């Protein structure tokens, strides 16, 4: 008798675990669209865009430093 109760309890615990993992809603809207190659190409495009932004920002910052150096030399000399 004790063995049957233990087995029944395990079945109920297993069923509860499955219910916790089972999705409650339709998640198809969150699935990626497009082929793998298209998605990877899109990610690499984003990487290239971010690199261009960083390079442009670094060049702009270097230009500002040169202007600051020029201004310092004019004002303090």
mmCIF file with all atom_site columns, C-alpha atoms in Angstrom:
data_model
loop_
_atom_site.group_PDB
_atom_site.id
_atom_site.type_symbol
_atom_site.label_atom_id
_atom_site.label_alt_id
_atom_site.label_comp_id
_atom_site.label_asym_id
_atom_site.label_entity_id
_atom_site.label_seq_id
_atom_site.pdbx_PDB_ins_code
_atom_site.Cartn_x
_atom_site.Cartn_y
_atom_site.Cartn_z
_atom_site.occupancy
_atom_site.B_iso_or_equiv
_atom_site.pdbx_formal_charge
_atom_site.auth_seq_id
_atom_site.auth_comp_id
_atom_site.auth_asym_id
_atom_site.auth_atom_id
_atom_site.pdbx_PDB_model_num
ATOM 1  C CA . UNK A 1 1  ? 0.000  0.000  0.000   1.00 0.00 ? 1  UNK A CA 1
ATOM 2  C CA . UNK A 1 2  ? 2.795  2.383  0.941   1.00 0.00 ? 2  UNK A CA 1
ATOM 3  C CA . UNK A 1 3  ? 4.515  1.780  -2.420  1.00 0.00 ? 3  UNK A CA 1
ATOM 4  C CA . UNK A 1 4  ? 1.343  2.688  -4.379  1.00 0.00 ? 4  UNK A CA 1
ATOM 5  C CA . UNK A 1 5  ? 0.984  5.997  -2.522  1.00 0.00 ? 5  UNK A CA 1
ATOM 6  C CA . UNK A 1 6  ? 4.607  6.848  -3.223  1.00 0.00 ? 6  UNK A CA 1
ATOM 7  C CA . UNK A 1 7  ? 4.218  5.976  -6.918  1.00 0.00 ? 7  UNK A CA 1
ATOM 8  C CA . UNK A 1 8  ? 1.006  7.990  -7.196  1.00 0.00 ? 8  UNK A CA 1
ATOM 9  C CA . UNK A 1 9  ? 2.692  10.955 -5.555  1.00 0.00 ? 9  UNK A CA 1
ATOM 10 C CA . UNK A 1 10 ? 5.586  10.752 -8.032  1.00 0.00 ? 10 UNK A CA 1
ATOM 11 C CA . UNK A 1 11 ? 3.125  10.709 -10.944 1.00 0.00 ? 11 UNK A CA 1
ATOM 12 C CA . UNK A 1 12 ? 1.373  13.836 -9.629  1.00 0.00 ? 12 UNK A CA 1
ATOM 13 C CA . UNK A 1 13 ? 4.703  15.605 -9.052  1.00 0.00 ? 13 UNK A CA 1
ATOM 14 C CA . UNK A 1 14 ? 5.828  14.710 -12.573 1.00 0.00 ? 14 UNK A CA 1
ATOM 15 C CA . UNK A 1 15 ? 2.548  15.960 -14.042 1.00 0.00 ? 15 UNK A CA 1
ATOM 16 C CA . UNK A 1 16 ? 2.919  19.207 -12.121 1.00 0.00 ? 16 UNK A CA 1
ATOM 17 C CA . UNK A 1 17 ? 6.457  19.646 -13.411 1.00 0.00 ? 17 UNK A CA 1
ATOM 18 C CA . UNK A 1 18 ? 5.280  19.194 -16.996 1.00 0.00 ? 18 UNK A CA 1
ATOM 19 C CA . UNK A 1 19 ? 2.569  21.785 -16.460 1.00 0.00 ? 19 UNK A CA 1
ATOM 20 C CA . UNK A 1 20 ? 5.149  24.289 -15.202 1.00 0.00 ? 20 UNK A CA 1
ATOM 21 C CA . UNK A 1 21 ? 7.222  23.879 -18.368 1.00 0.00 ? 21 UNK A CA 1
ATOM 22 C CA . UNK A 1 22 ? 4.295  23.784 -20.791 1.00 0.00 ? 22 UNK A CA 1
ATOM 23 C CA . UNK A 1 23 ? 3.725  27.227 -22.344 1.00 0.00 ? 23 UNK A CA 1
ATOM 24 C CA . UNK A 1 24 ? 0.545  28.982 -21.286 1.00 0.00 ? 24 UNK A CA 1
ATOM 25 C CA . UNK A 1 25 ? 0.307  31.182 -24.414 1.00 0.00 ? 25 UNK A CA 1
ATOM 26 C CA . UNK A 1 26 ? 1.177  31.136 -28.084 1.00 0.00 ? 26 UNK A CA 1
ATOM 27 C CA . UNK A 1 27 ? 4.801  32.185 -28.421 1.00 0.00 ? 27 UNK A CA 1
ATOM 28 C CA . UNK A 1 28 ? 4.987  31.934 -32.212 1.00 0.00 ? 28 UNK A CA 1
ATOM 29 C CA . UNK A 1 29 ? 5.075  35.745 -32.494 1.00 0.00 ? 29 UNK A CA 1
ATOM 30 C CA . UNK A 1 30 ? 8.409  35.737 -30.647 1.00 0.00 ? 30 UNK A CA 1
ATOM 31 C CA . UNK A 1 31 ? 10.039 33.174 -32.921 1.00 0.00 ? 31 UNK A CA 1
ATOM 32 C CA . UNK A 1 32 ? 12.677 34.585 -35.288 1.00 0.00 ? 32 UNK A CA 1
ATOM 33 C CA . UNK A 1 33 ? 11.627 35.053 -38.893 1.00 0.00 ? 33 UNK A CA 1
ATOM 34 C CA . UNK A 1 34 ? 13.788 34.540 -41.953 1.00 0.00 ? 34 UNK A CA 1
ATOM 35 C CA . UNK A 1 35 ? 16.391 31.925 -42.703 1.00 0.00 ? 35 UNK A CA 1
ATOM 36 C CA . UNK A 1 36 ? 19.456 31.394 -40.559 1.00 0.00 ? 36 UNK A CA 1
ATOM 37 C CA . UNK A 1 37 ? 21.660 33.056 -43.177 1.00 0.00 ? 37 UNK A CA 1
ATOM 38 C CA . UNK A 1 38 ? 19.395 36.123 -43.279 1.00 0.00 ? 38 UNK A CA 1
ATOM 39 C CA . UNK A 1 39 ? 19.419 36.470 -39.503 1.00 0.00 ? 39 UNK A CA 1
ATOM 40 C CA . UNK A 1 40 ? 23.208 36.069 -39.267 1.00 0.00 ? 40 UNK A CA 1
ATOM 41 C CA . UNK A 1 41 ? 23.692 38.601 -42.081 1.00 0.00 ? 41 UNK A CA 1
ATOM 42 C CA . UNK A 1 42 ? 21.440 41.025 -40.213 1.00 0.00 ? 42 UNK A CA 1
ATOM 43 C CA . UNK A 1 43 ? 23.480 40.614 -37.028 1.00 0.00 ? 43 UNK A CA 1
ATOM 44 C CA . UNK A 1 44 ? 26.746 41.223 -38.905 1.00 0.00 ? 44 UNK A CA 1
ATOM 45 C CA . UNK A 1 45 ? 25.159 44.288 -40.507 1.00 0.00 ? 45 UNK A CA 1
ATOM 46 C CA . UNK A 1 46 ? 24.362 45.599 -37.018 1.00 0.00 ? 46 UNK A CA 1
ATOM 47 C CA . UNK A 1 47 ? 27.940 44.909 -35.908 1.00 0.00 ? 47 UNK A CA 1
ATOM 48 C CA . UNK A 1 48 ? 29.305 46.847 -38.896 1.00 0.00 ? 48 UNK A CA 1
ATOM 49 C CA . UNK A 1 49 ? 26.973 49.748 -38.173 1.00 0.00 ? 49 UNK A CA 1
ATOM 50 C CA . UNK A 1 50 ? 28.072 49.909 -34.523 1.00 0.00 ? 50 UNK A CA 1
ATOM 51 C CA . UNK A 1 51 ? 31.746 49.783 -35.557 1.00 0.00 ? 51 UNK A CA 1
ATOM 52 C CA . UNK A 1 52 ? 31.232 52.661 -37.998 1.00 0.00 ? 52 UNK A CA 1
ATOM 53 C CA . UNK A 1 53 ? 29.514 54.676 -35.260 1.00 0.00 ? 53 UNK A CA 1
ATOM 54 C CA . UNK A 1 54 ? 32.387 54.003 -32.864 1.00 0.00 ? 54 UNK A CA 1
ATOM 55 C CA . UNK A 1 55 ? 35.042 54.910 -35.437 1.00 0.00 ? 55 UNK A CA 1
ATOM 56 C CA . UNK A 1 56 ? 33.222 58.123 -36.337 1.00 0.00 ? 56 UNK A CA 1
ATOM 57 C CA . UNK A 1 57 ? 32.835 59.014 -32.665 1.00 0.00 ? 57 UNK A CA 1
ATOM 58 C CA . UNK A 1 58 ? 36.538 58.331 -32.009 1.00 0.00 ? 58 UNK A CA 1
ATOM 59 C CA . UNK A 1 59 ? 37.553 60.477 -34.966 1.00 0.00 ? 59 UNK A CA 1
ATOM 60 C CA . UNK A 1 60 ? 35.268 63.267 -33.781 1.00 0.00 ? 60 UNK A CA 1
ATOM 61 C CA . UNK A 1 61 ? 36.678 63.037 -30.256 1.00 0.00 ? 61 UNK A CA 1
ATOM 62 C CA . UNK A 1 62 ? 40.237 63.195 -31.597 1.00 0.00 ? 62 UNK A CA 1
ATOM 63 C CA . UNK A 1 63 ? 39.306 66.247 -33.604 1.00 0.00 ? 63 UNK A CA 1
ATOM 64 C CA . UNK A 1 64 ? 37.903 67.888 -30.485 1.00 0.00 ? 64 UNK A CA 1
ATOM 65 C CA . UNK A 1 65 ? 41.110 67.096 -28.572 1.00 0.00 ? 65 UNK A CA 1
ATOM 66 C CA . UNK A 1 66 ? 43.169 68.768 -31.280 1.00 0.00 ? 66 UNK A CA 1
ATOM 67 C CA . UNK A 1 67 ? 40.932 71.848 -31.104 1.00 0.00 ? 67 UNK A CA 1
ATOM 68 C CA . UNK A 1 68 ? 41.304 71.884 -27.310 1.00 0.00 ? 68 UNK A CA 1
ATOM 69 C CA . UNK A 1 69 ? 45.087 71.670 -27.634 1.00 0.00 ? 69 UNK A CA 1
ATOM 70 C CA . UNK A 1 70 ? 45.089 74.519 -30.131 1.00 0.00 ? 70 UNK A CA 1
ATOM 71 C CA . UNK A 1 71 ? 42.839 76.642 -27.907 1.00 0.00 ? 71 UNK A CA 1
ATOM 72 C CA . UNK A 1 72 ? 45.021 75.905 -24.851 1.00 0.00 ? 72 UNK A CA 1
ATOM 73 C CA . UNK A 1 73 ? 48.154 76.929 -26.683 1.00 0.00 ? 73 UNK A CA 1
ATOM 74 C CA . UNK A 1 74 ? 46.531 80.191 -27.798 1.00 0.00 ? 74 UNK A CA 1
ATOM 75 C CA . UNK A 1 75 ? 45.060 81.105 -24.433 1.00 0.00 ? 75 UNK A CA 1
ATOM 76 C CA . UNK A 1 76 ? 47.820 80.078 -22.040 1.00 0.00 ? 76 UNK A CA 1
ATOM 77 C CA . UNK A 1 77 ? 50.861 81.219 -24.034 1.00 0.00 ? 77 UNK A CA 1
#
